[in-house]
PDB file of C-alpha atoms in Angstrom:
ATOM      1  CA  MET A  26     -20.267 -13.258 -12.121  1.00 90.00           C
ATOM      2  CA  THR A  27     -17.829 -10.806 -10.546  1.00 96.00           C
ATOM      3  CA  LYS A  28     -15.399 -12.265  -7.989  1.00 97.00           C
ATOM      4  CA  VAL A  29     -13.876 -10.102  -5.231  1.00 98.00           C
ATOM      5  CA  ILE A  30     -10.369 -10.917  -3.977  1.00 98.00           C
ATOM      6  CA  SER A  31      -9.277  -8.871  -0.963  1.00 97.00           C
ATOM      7  CA  PHE A  32      -5.814  -8.571   0.551  1.00 96.00           C
ATOM      8  CA  ILE A  33      -6.064  -8.146   4.313  1.00 95.00           C
ATOM      9  CA  SER A  34      -3.608  -8.228   7.214  1.00 91.00           C
ATOM     10  CA  ARG A  35      -3.534  -6.923  10.763  1.00 87.00           C
ATOM     11  CA  LYS A  36      -0.457  -4.798  10.027  1.00 82.00           C
ATOM     12  CA  GLY A  37       1.367  -3.087   7.185  1.00 82.00           C
ATOM     13  CA  GLY A  38       4.488  -4.367   5.473  1.00 83.00           C
ATOM     14  CA  THR A  39       3.316  -7.941   4.915  1.00 87.00           C
ATOM     15  CA  GLY A  40       3.066  -7.624   1.126  1.00 90.00           C
ATOM     16  CA  LYS A  41      -0.601  -6.733   0.569  1.00 93.00           C
ATOM     17  CA  THR A  42      -0.027  -3.956  -1.950  1.00 92.00           C
ATOM     18  CA  THR A  43       2.798  -5.716  -3.784  1.00 92.00           C
ATOM     19  CA  ASN A  44       0.793  -8.892  -4.281  1.00 95.00           C
ATOM     20  CA  ALA A  45      -2.454  -7.073  -5.059  1.00 96.00           C
ATOM     21  CA  ILE A  46      -0.861  -5.245  -7.975  1.00 95.00           C
ATOM     22  CA  HIS A  47       0.950  -8.366  -9.228  1.00 95.00           C
ATOM     23  CA  LEU A  48      -2.340 -10.267  -9.221  1.00 97.00           C
ATOM     24  CA  ALA A  49      -4.176  -7.393 -10.899  1.00 97.00           C
ATOM     25  CA  THR A  50      -1.645  -6.934 -13.711  1.00 97.00           C
ATOM     26  CA  MET A  51      -1.489 -10.689 -14.345  1.00 97.00           C
ATOM     27  CA  LEU A  52      -5.282 -11.059 -14.470  1.00 98.00           C
ATOM     28  CA  HIS A  53      -5.461  -8.138 -16.883  1.00 97.00           C
ATOM     29  CA  ASN A  54      -2.692  -9.687 -18.969  1.00 96.00           C
ATOM     30  CA  LEU A  55      -4.718 -12.913 -19.144  1.00 97.00           C
ATOM     31  CA  GLY A  56      -7.637 -10.980 -20.619  1.00 97.00           C
ATOM     32  CA  TYR A  57      -9.916 -10.627 -17.604  1.00 97.00           C
ATOM     33  CA  ARG A  58     -11.904  -7.449 -16.967  1.00 97.00           C
ATOM     34  CA  ILE A  59     -10.679  -6.149 -13.638  1.00 97.00           C
ATOM     35  CA  THR A  60     -10.578  -3.171 -11.312  1.00 97.00           C
ATOM     36  CA  LEU A  61      -8.211  -2.654  -8.401  1.00 97.00           C
ATOM     37  CA  ILE A  62      -9.374  -0.686  -5.366  1.00 97.00           C
ATOM     38  CA  GLU A  63      -6.976   0.592  -2.699  1.00 94.00           C
ATOM     39  CA  THR A  64      -8.358   1.770   0.622  1.00 92.00           C
ATOM     40  CA  ASP A  65      -5.171   3.439   1.830  1.00 83.00           C
ATOM     41  CA  THR A  66      -6.022   7.155   1.643  1.00 77.00           C
ATOM     42  CA  ASN A  67      -2.487   7.888   0.371  1.00 77.00           C
ATOM     43  CA  TYR A  68      -3.575   6.138  -2.858  1.00 76.00           C
ATOM     44  CA  THR A  69      -0.038   4.982  -3.647  1.00 86.00           C
ATOM     45  CA  LEU A  70      -0.968   2.854  -6.646  1.00 90.00           C
ATOM     46  CA  ASN A  71      -2.928   5.684  -8.261  1.00 88.00           C
ATOM     47  CA  THR A  72       0.154   7.888  -8.013  1.00 89.00           C
ATOM     48  CA  LEU A  73       2.399   5.155  -9.416  1.00 91.00           C
ATOM     49  CA  ARG A  74       0.018   4.631 -12.341  1.00 91.00           C
ATOM     50  CA  LYS A  75       0.153   8.341 -13.231  1.00 90.00           C
ATOM     51  CA  MET A  76       3.966   8.291 -13.112  1.00 91.00           C
ATOM     52  CA  GLU A  77       4.122   5.194 -15.313  1.00 91.00           C
ATOM     53  CA  LEU A  78       1.726   6.688 -17.842  1.00 91.00           C
ATOM     54  CA  PHE A  79       3.811   9.861 -18.017  1.00 88.00           C
ATOM     55  CA  LYS A  80       7.083   7.972 -18.485  1.00 86.00           C
ATOM     56  CA  SER A  81       5.867   5.279 -20.876  1.00 83.00           C
ATOM     57  CA  GLY A  82       3.303   7.133 -22.928  1.00 80.00           C
ATOM     58  CA  ALA A  83       0.908   4.204 -22.489  1.00 78.00           C
ATOM     59  CA  LYS A  84      -2.784   4.808 -23.156  1.00 78.00           C
ATOM     60  CA  GLU A  85      -4.856   4.747 -19.968  1.00 77.00           C
ATOM     61  CA  GLY A  86      -7.922   3.464 -21.845  1.00 79.00           C
ATOM     62  CA  LYS A  87      -6.227   0.113 -22.448  1.00 86.00           C
ATOM     63  CA  LEU A  88      -5.427  -0.430 -18.769  1.00 93.00           C
ATOM     64  CA  PHE A  89      -7.531  -1.546 -15.816  1.00 96.00           C
ATOM     65  CA  ASP A  90      -8.928   1.062 -13.431  1.00 95.00           C
ATOM     66  CA  ILE A  91      -7.306   1.811 -10.068  1.00 95.00           C
ATOM     67  CA  LEU A  92      -9.852   3.341  -7.718  1.00 94.00           C
ATOM     68  CA  GLY A  93      -9.500   4.890  -4.286  1.00 93.00           C
ATOM     69  CA  SER A  94     -11.812   4.134  -1.396  1.00 93.00           C
ATOM     70  CA  GLU A  95     -11.810   3.766   2.396  1.00 91.00           C
ATOM     71  CA  ASP A  96     -12.379   0.733   4.598  1.00 88.00           C
ATOM     72  CA  HIS A  97     -15.624   2.082   6.045  1.00 88.00           C
ATOM     73  CA  SER A  98     -17.250   2.544   2.620  1.00 92.00           C
ATOM     74  CA  ILE A  99     -15.714  -0.187   0.435  1.00 93.00           C
ATOM     75  CA  ALA A 100     -18.439  -2.810   1.060  1.00 94.00           C
ATOM     76  CA  GLY A 101     -21.201  -0.647  -0.384  1.00 93.00           C
ATOM     77  CA  GLU A 102     -19.087   0.327  -3.372  1.00 95.00           C
ATOM     78  CA  LEU A 103     -18.355  -3.349  -4.072  1.00 96.00           C
ATOM     79  CA  GLN A 104     -22.072  -4.153  -4.119  1.00 95.00           C
ATOM     80  CA  GLU A 105     -22.592  -1.479  -6.753  1.00 94.00           C
ATOM     81  CA  LEU A 106     -19.647  -2.598  -8.904  1.00 95.00           C
ATOM     82  CA  LYS A 107     -20.679  -6.246  -8.740  1.00 94.00           C
ATOM     83  CA  SER A 108     -24.260  -5.487  -9.700  1.00 92.00           C
ATOM     84  CA  SER A 109     -23.090  -3.822 -12.938  1.00 91.00           C
ATOM     85  CA  GLY A 110     -21.773  -7.161 -14.247  1.00 91.00           C
ATOM     86  CA  ALA A 111     -19.005  -5.332 -16.124  1.00 95.00           C
ATOM     87  CA  LEU A 112     -16.077  -6.975 -14.306  1.00 97.00           C
ATOM     88  CA  ASP A 113     -14.666 -10.464 -13.884  1.00 98.00           C
ATOM     89  CA  TYR A 114     -12.558  -9.633 -10.829  1.00 98.00           C
ATOM     90  CA  ILE A 115     -12.232  -6.830  -8.295  1.00 98.00           C
ATOM     91  CA  ILE A 116      -8.969  -6.763  -6.346  1.00 98.00           C
ATOM     92  CA  VAL A 117      -9.028  -4.904  -3.014  1.00 97.00           C
ATOM     93  CA  ASP A 118      -5.846  -3.717  -1.306  1.00 95.00           C
ATOM     94  CA  SER A 119      -7.139  -2.954   2.176  1.00 93.00           C
ATOM     95  CA  ALA A 120      -5.422  -0.668   4.664  1.00 86.00           C
ATOM     96  CA  GLY A 121      -7.438  -1.195   7.832  1.00 76.00           C
ATOM     97  CA  LYS A 122      -7.099  -3.403  10.873  1.00 81.00           C
ATOM     98  CA  THR A 123      -9.037  -6.645  10.984  1.00 82.00           C
ATOM     99  CA  THR A 124     -10.944  -5.448  14.044  1.00 78.00           C
ATOM    100  CA  ASP A 125     -12.543  -2.582  12.082  1.00 85.00           C
ATOM    101  CA  GLU A 126     -16.225  -2.952  11.218  1.00 88.00           C
ATOM    102  CA  GLY A 127     -15.506  -2.014   7.603  1.00 89.00           C
ATOM    103  CA  ILE A 128     -13.093  -4.934   7.193  1.00 92.00           C
ATOM    104  CA  LYS A 129     -15.700  -7.358   8.517  1.00 91.00           C
ATOM    105  CA  LYS A 130     -18.166  -6.060   5.929  1.00 93.00           C
ATOM    106  CA  LEU A 131     -15.467  -6.329   3.252  1.00 95.00           C
ATOM    107  CA  CYS A 132     -15.076 -10.046   4.083  1.00 95.00           C
ATOM    108  CA  ILE A 133     -18.811 -10.574   3.630  1.00 94.00           C
ATOM    109  CA  GLU A 134     -18.603  -9.032   0.137  1.00 96.00           C
ATOM    110  CA  SER A 135     -15.441 -10.968  -0.812  1.00 97.00           C
ATOM    111  CA  ASP A 136     -15.099 -14.361  -2.448  1.00 97.00           C
ATOM    112  CA  ALA A 137     -11.519 -14.722  -1.223  1.00 98.00           C
ATOM    113  CA  VAL A 138      -9.318 -13.045   1.354  1.00 97.00           C
ATOM    114  CA  LEU A 139      -5.569 -13.346   0.852  1.00 97.00           C
ATOM    115  CA  VAL A 140      -3.285 -12.909   3.851  1.00 95.00           C
ATOM    116  CA  PRO A 141       0.375 -12.551   2.799  1.00 94.00           C
ATOM    117  CA  THR A 142       2.999 -13.620   5.328  1.00 91.00           C
ATOM    118  CA  SER A 143       6.693 -14.322   5.586  1.00 89.00           C
ATOM    119  CA  LEU A 144       7.995 -17.040   7.930  1.00 87.00           C
ATOM    120  CA  THR A 145       9.383 -14.606  10.515  1.00 87.00           C
ATOM    121  CA  GLN A 146       7.984 -15.040  14.009  1.00 87.00           C
ATOM    122  CA  ASN A 147       6.438 -11.576  14.039  1.00 89.00           C
ATOM    123  CA  ASP A 148       4.670 -12.032  10.702  1.00 89.00           C
ATOM    124  CA  LEU A 149       3.432 -15.483  11.710  1.00 88.00           C
ATOM    125  CA  LEU A 150       1.930 -14.126  14.938  1.00 89.00           C
ATOM    126  CA  VAL A 151       0.177 -11.370  12.969  1.00 90.00           C
ATOM    127  CA  THR A 152      -1.084 -13.918  10.431  1.00 91.00           C
ATOM    128  CA  TYR A 153      -2.507 -16.216  13.111  1.00 91.00           C
ATOM    129  CA  GLN A 154      -4.351 -13.284  14.672  1.00 92.00           C
ATOM    130  CA  THR A 155      -5.564 -12.041  11.288  1.00 93.00           C
ATOM    131  CA  VAL A 156      -7.062 -15.427  10.421  1.00 93.00           C
ATOM    132  CA  THR A 157      -8.648 -15.651  13.884  1.00 92.00           C
ATOM    133  CA  ASP A 158     -10.219 -12.216  13.405  1.00 92.00           C
ATOM    134  CA  LEU A 159     -11.537 -12.993   9.916  1.00 94.00           C
ATOM    135  CA  ASN A 160     -12.864 -16.546  10.313  1.00 93.00           C
ATOM    136  CA  PRO A 161     -16.182 -15.480  11.951  1.00 93.00           C
ATOM    137  CA  ALA A 162     -17.095 -13.826   8.632  1.00 94.00           C
ATOM    138  CA  LYS A 163     -17.535 -17.337   7.206  1.00 94.00           C
ATOM    139  CA  ASP A 164     -20.587 -17.749   9.432  1.00 95.00           C
ATOM    140  CA  ILE A 165     -22.272 -15.039   7.354  1.00 95.00           C
ATOM    141  CA  ASN A 166     -20.476 -15.750   4.070  1.00 96.00           C
ATOM    142  CA  PRO A 167     -19.911 -19.534   4.017  1.00 95.00           C
ATOM    143  CA  GLU A 168     -18.424 -19.376   0.490  1.00 95.00           C
ATOM    144  CA  LEU A 169     -15.565 -17.142   1.655  1.00 97.00           C
ATOM    145  CA  LYS A 170     -12.092 -18.610   1.079  1.00 97.00           C
ATOM    146  CA  ILE A 171      -9.368 -17.393   3.427  1.00 96.00           C
ATOM    147  CA  MET A 172      -5.986 -18.084   1.846  1.00 96.00           C
ATOM    148  CA  ILE A 173      -2.476 -17.724   3.218  1.00 94.00           C
ATOM    149  CA  LEU A 174       0.017 -16.480   0.632  1.00 94.00           C
ATOM    150  CA  PRO A 175       3.615 -17.294   1.673  1.00 92.00           C
ATOM    151  CA  ASN A 176       5.530 -14.143   0.737  1.00 90.00           C
ATOM    152  CA  ARG A 177       9.196 -13.113   0.712  1.00 86.00           C
ATOM    153  CA  ILE A 178      10.287 -16.736   1.085  1.00 87.00           C
ATOM    154  CA  HIS A 179      13.979 -17.548   0.600  1.00 82.00           C
ATOM    155  CA  GLY A 180      14.556 -19.250  -2.745  1.00 73.00           C
ATOM    156  CA  SER A 181      16.153 -22.333  -1.177  1.00 75.00           C
ATOM    157  CA  THR A 182      13.155 -22.971   1.111  1.00 78.00           C
ATOM    158  CA  HIS A 183      11.218 -26.114   0.208  1.00 77.00           C
ATOM    159  CA  THR A 184       7.454 -25.876  -0.290  1.00 75.00           C
ATOM    160  CA  LYS A 185       6.946 -28.649   2.292  1.00 79.00           C
ATOM    161  CA  THR A 186       8.787 -26.545   4.890  1.00 82.00           C
ATOM    162  CA  VAL A 187       6.466 -23.603   4.247  1.00 79.00           C
ATOM    163  CA  LYS A 188       3.374 -25.829   4.563  1.00 81.00           C
ATOM    164  CA  ASN A 189       4.642 -27.351   7.806  1.00 85.00           C
ATOM    165  CA  VAL A 190       5.198 -23.940   9.393  1.00 84.00           C
ATOM    166  CA  LEU A 191       1.717 -22.749   8.440  1.00 83.00           C
ATOM    167  CA  GLU A 192      -0.270 -25.985   8.822  1.00 83.00           C
ATOM    168  CA  ASP A 193      -1.988 -25.012  12.092  1.00 83.00           C
ATOM    169  CA  LEU A 194      -3.754 -22.064  10.497  1.00 85.00           C
ATOM    170  CA  ASP A 195      -7.488 -22.449   9.879  1.00 86.00           C
ATOM    171  CA  ALA A 196      -7.152 -21.361   6.267  1.00 93.00           C
ATOM    172  CA  ILE A 197      -6.044 -22.542   2.834  1.00 94.00           C
ATOM    173  CA  VAL A 198      -2.248 -22.387   2.573  1.00 93.00           C
ATOM    174  CA  LEU A 199      -1.232 -21.908  -1.059  1.00 94.00           C
ATOM    175  CA  ASP A 200       1.230 -24.437  -2.458  1.00 91.00           C
ATOM    176  CA  THR A 201       3.043 -21.747  -4.431  1.00 90.00           C
ATOM    177  CA  PHE A 202       4.950 -18.951  -2.739  1.00 87.00           C
ATOM    178  CA  VAL A 203       6.432 -15.580  -3.654  1.00 89.00           C
ATOM    179  CA  PRO A 204      10.243 -15.683  -3.423  1.00 87.00           C
ATOM    180  CA  GLN A 205      12.345 -12.996  -1.812  1.00 82.00           C
ATOM    181  CA  LYS A 206      13.455 -11.346  -5.065  1.00 79.00           C
ATOM    182  CA  ASN A 207      13.665  -7.741  -6.240  1.00 75.00           C
ATOM    183  CA  LEU A 208      11.515  -8.439  -9.300  1.00 69.00           C
ATOM    184  CA  TYR A 209       8.495  -8.922  -7.011  1.00 75.00           C
ATOM    185  CA  VAL A 210       9.224  -5.794  -4.959  1.00 78.00           C
ATOM    186  CA  ASN A 211       9.697  -3.448  -7.940  1.00 80.00           C
ATOM    187  CA  PHE A 212       6.168  -3.802  -9.290  1.00 86.00           C
ATOM    188  CA  SER A 213       4.357  -2.044 -12.123  1.00 91.00           C
ATOM    189  CA  THR A 214       0.698  -1.069 -12.517  1.00 92.00           C
ATOM    190  CA  ILE A 215       1.001  -1.656 -16.270  1.00 92.00           C
ATOM    191  CA  LEU A 216       3.296  -4.606 -16.944  1.00 91.00           C
ATOM    192  CA  ALA A 217       2.611  -8.081 -15.548  1.00 93.00           C
ATOM    193  CA  GLU A 218       5.417 -10.066 -13.930  1.00 92.00           C
ATOM    194  CA  LYS A 219       5.291 -13.371 -15.820  1.00 93.00           C
ATOM    195  CA  LYS A 220       6.722 -15.331 -12.884  1.00 91.00           C
ATOM    196  CA  TYR A 221       3.577 -14.471 -10.905  1.00 95.00           C
ATOM    197  CA  LEU A 222       1.492 -16.651 -13.212  1.00 96.00           C
ATOM    198  CA  ASN A 223       1.678 -19.782 -11.037  1.00 95.00           C
ATOM    199  CA  VAL A 224       0.497 -17.874  -7.961  1.00 96.00           C
ATOM    200  CA  THR A 225      -2.368 -16.397  -9.973  1.00 97.00           C
ATOM    201  CA  LYS A 226      -3.434 -19.776 -11.330  1.00 97.00           C
ATOM    202  CA  GLU A 227      -3.537 -21.330  -7.878  1.00 97.00           C
ATOM    203  CA  ILE A 228      -5.580 -18.477  -6.419  1.00 97.00           C
ATOM    204  CA  LEU A 229      -8.119 -18.832  -9.242  1.00 97.00           C
ATOM    205  CA  SER A 230      -8.248 -22.624  -8.809  1.00 97.00           C
ATOM    206  CA  HIS A 231      -9.720 -22.141  -5.328  1.00 96.00           C
ATOM    207  CA  LEU A 232     -12.406 -19.851  -6.706  1.00 94.00           C
ATOM    208  CA  SER A 233     -13.646 -22.092  -9.510  1.00 80.00           C
TER     209      SER A 233
END
């Protein structure tokens, strides 16, 4: 059965795209059949994939698909992809605001929503509002998991500190976090970052 994991936040710059591609490449590396869909009409990841193929000479047929869509139409497209039964996971990198009707429909079609956040005051405020906006979707889709992904966390920060800062959120706060390191920022659409494995495993553990 196909699982849909969507990255959603009320604003840009929180780490949606970076973490979506890290999760996608790791899942593909682990042997899962996946597709990544980006709803930003600039289609950044599609462009990066073409550049990487040109530079590396890699064969596109051996890689997962990166599709372009828009927030207002993604829900219907997900229904069609899921019904085919050809995929294990669909990763969605959303671009819209949580107040958009399309994002609400996306939540209904998703098994998990991941909200990346740093521990800065501004990001935390955005994250609280994002979770508040998305939680009503669980009334329609009670199986929906809303997860907080601590992102760009200083390497010396203790996991307990992260949990304490985020404990008031009405969502699952992941025990693992993405450190503030260049290797996570300089992502690839082809090669998996092996240090993202623990994050991937924890996300999947909440979907089993």
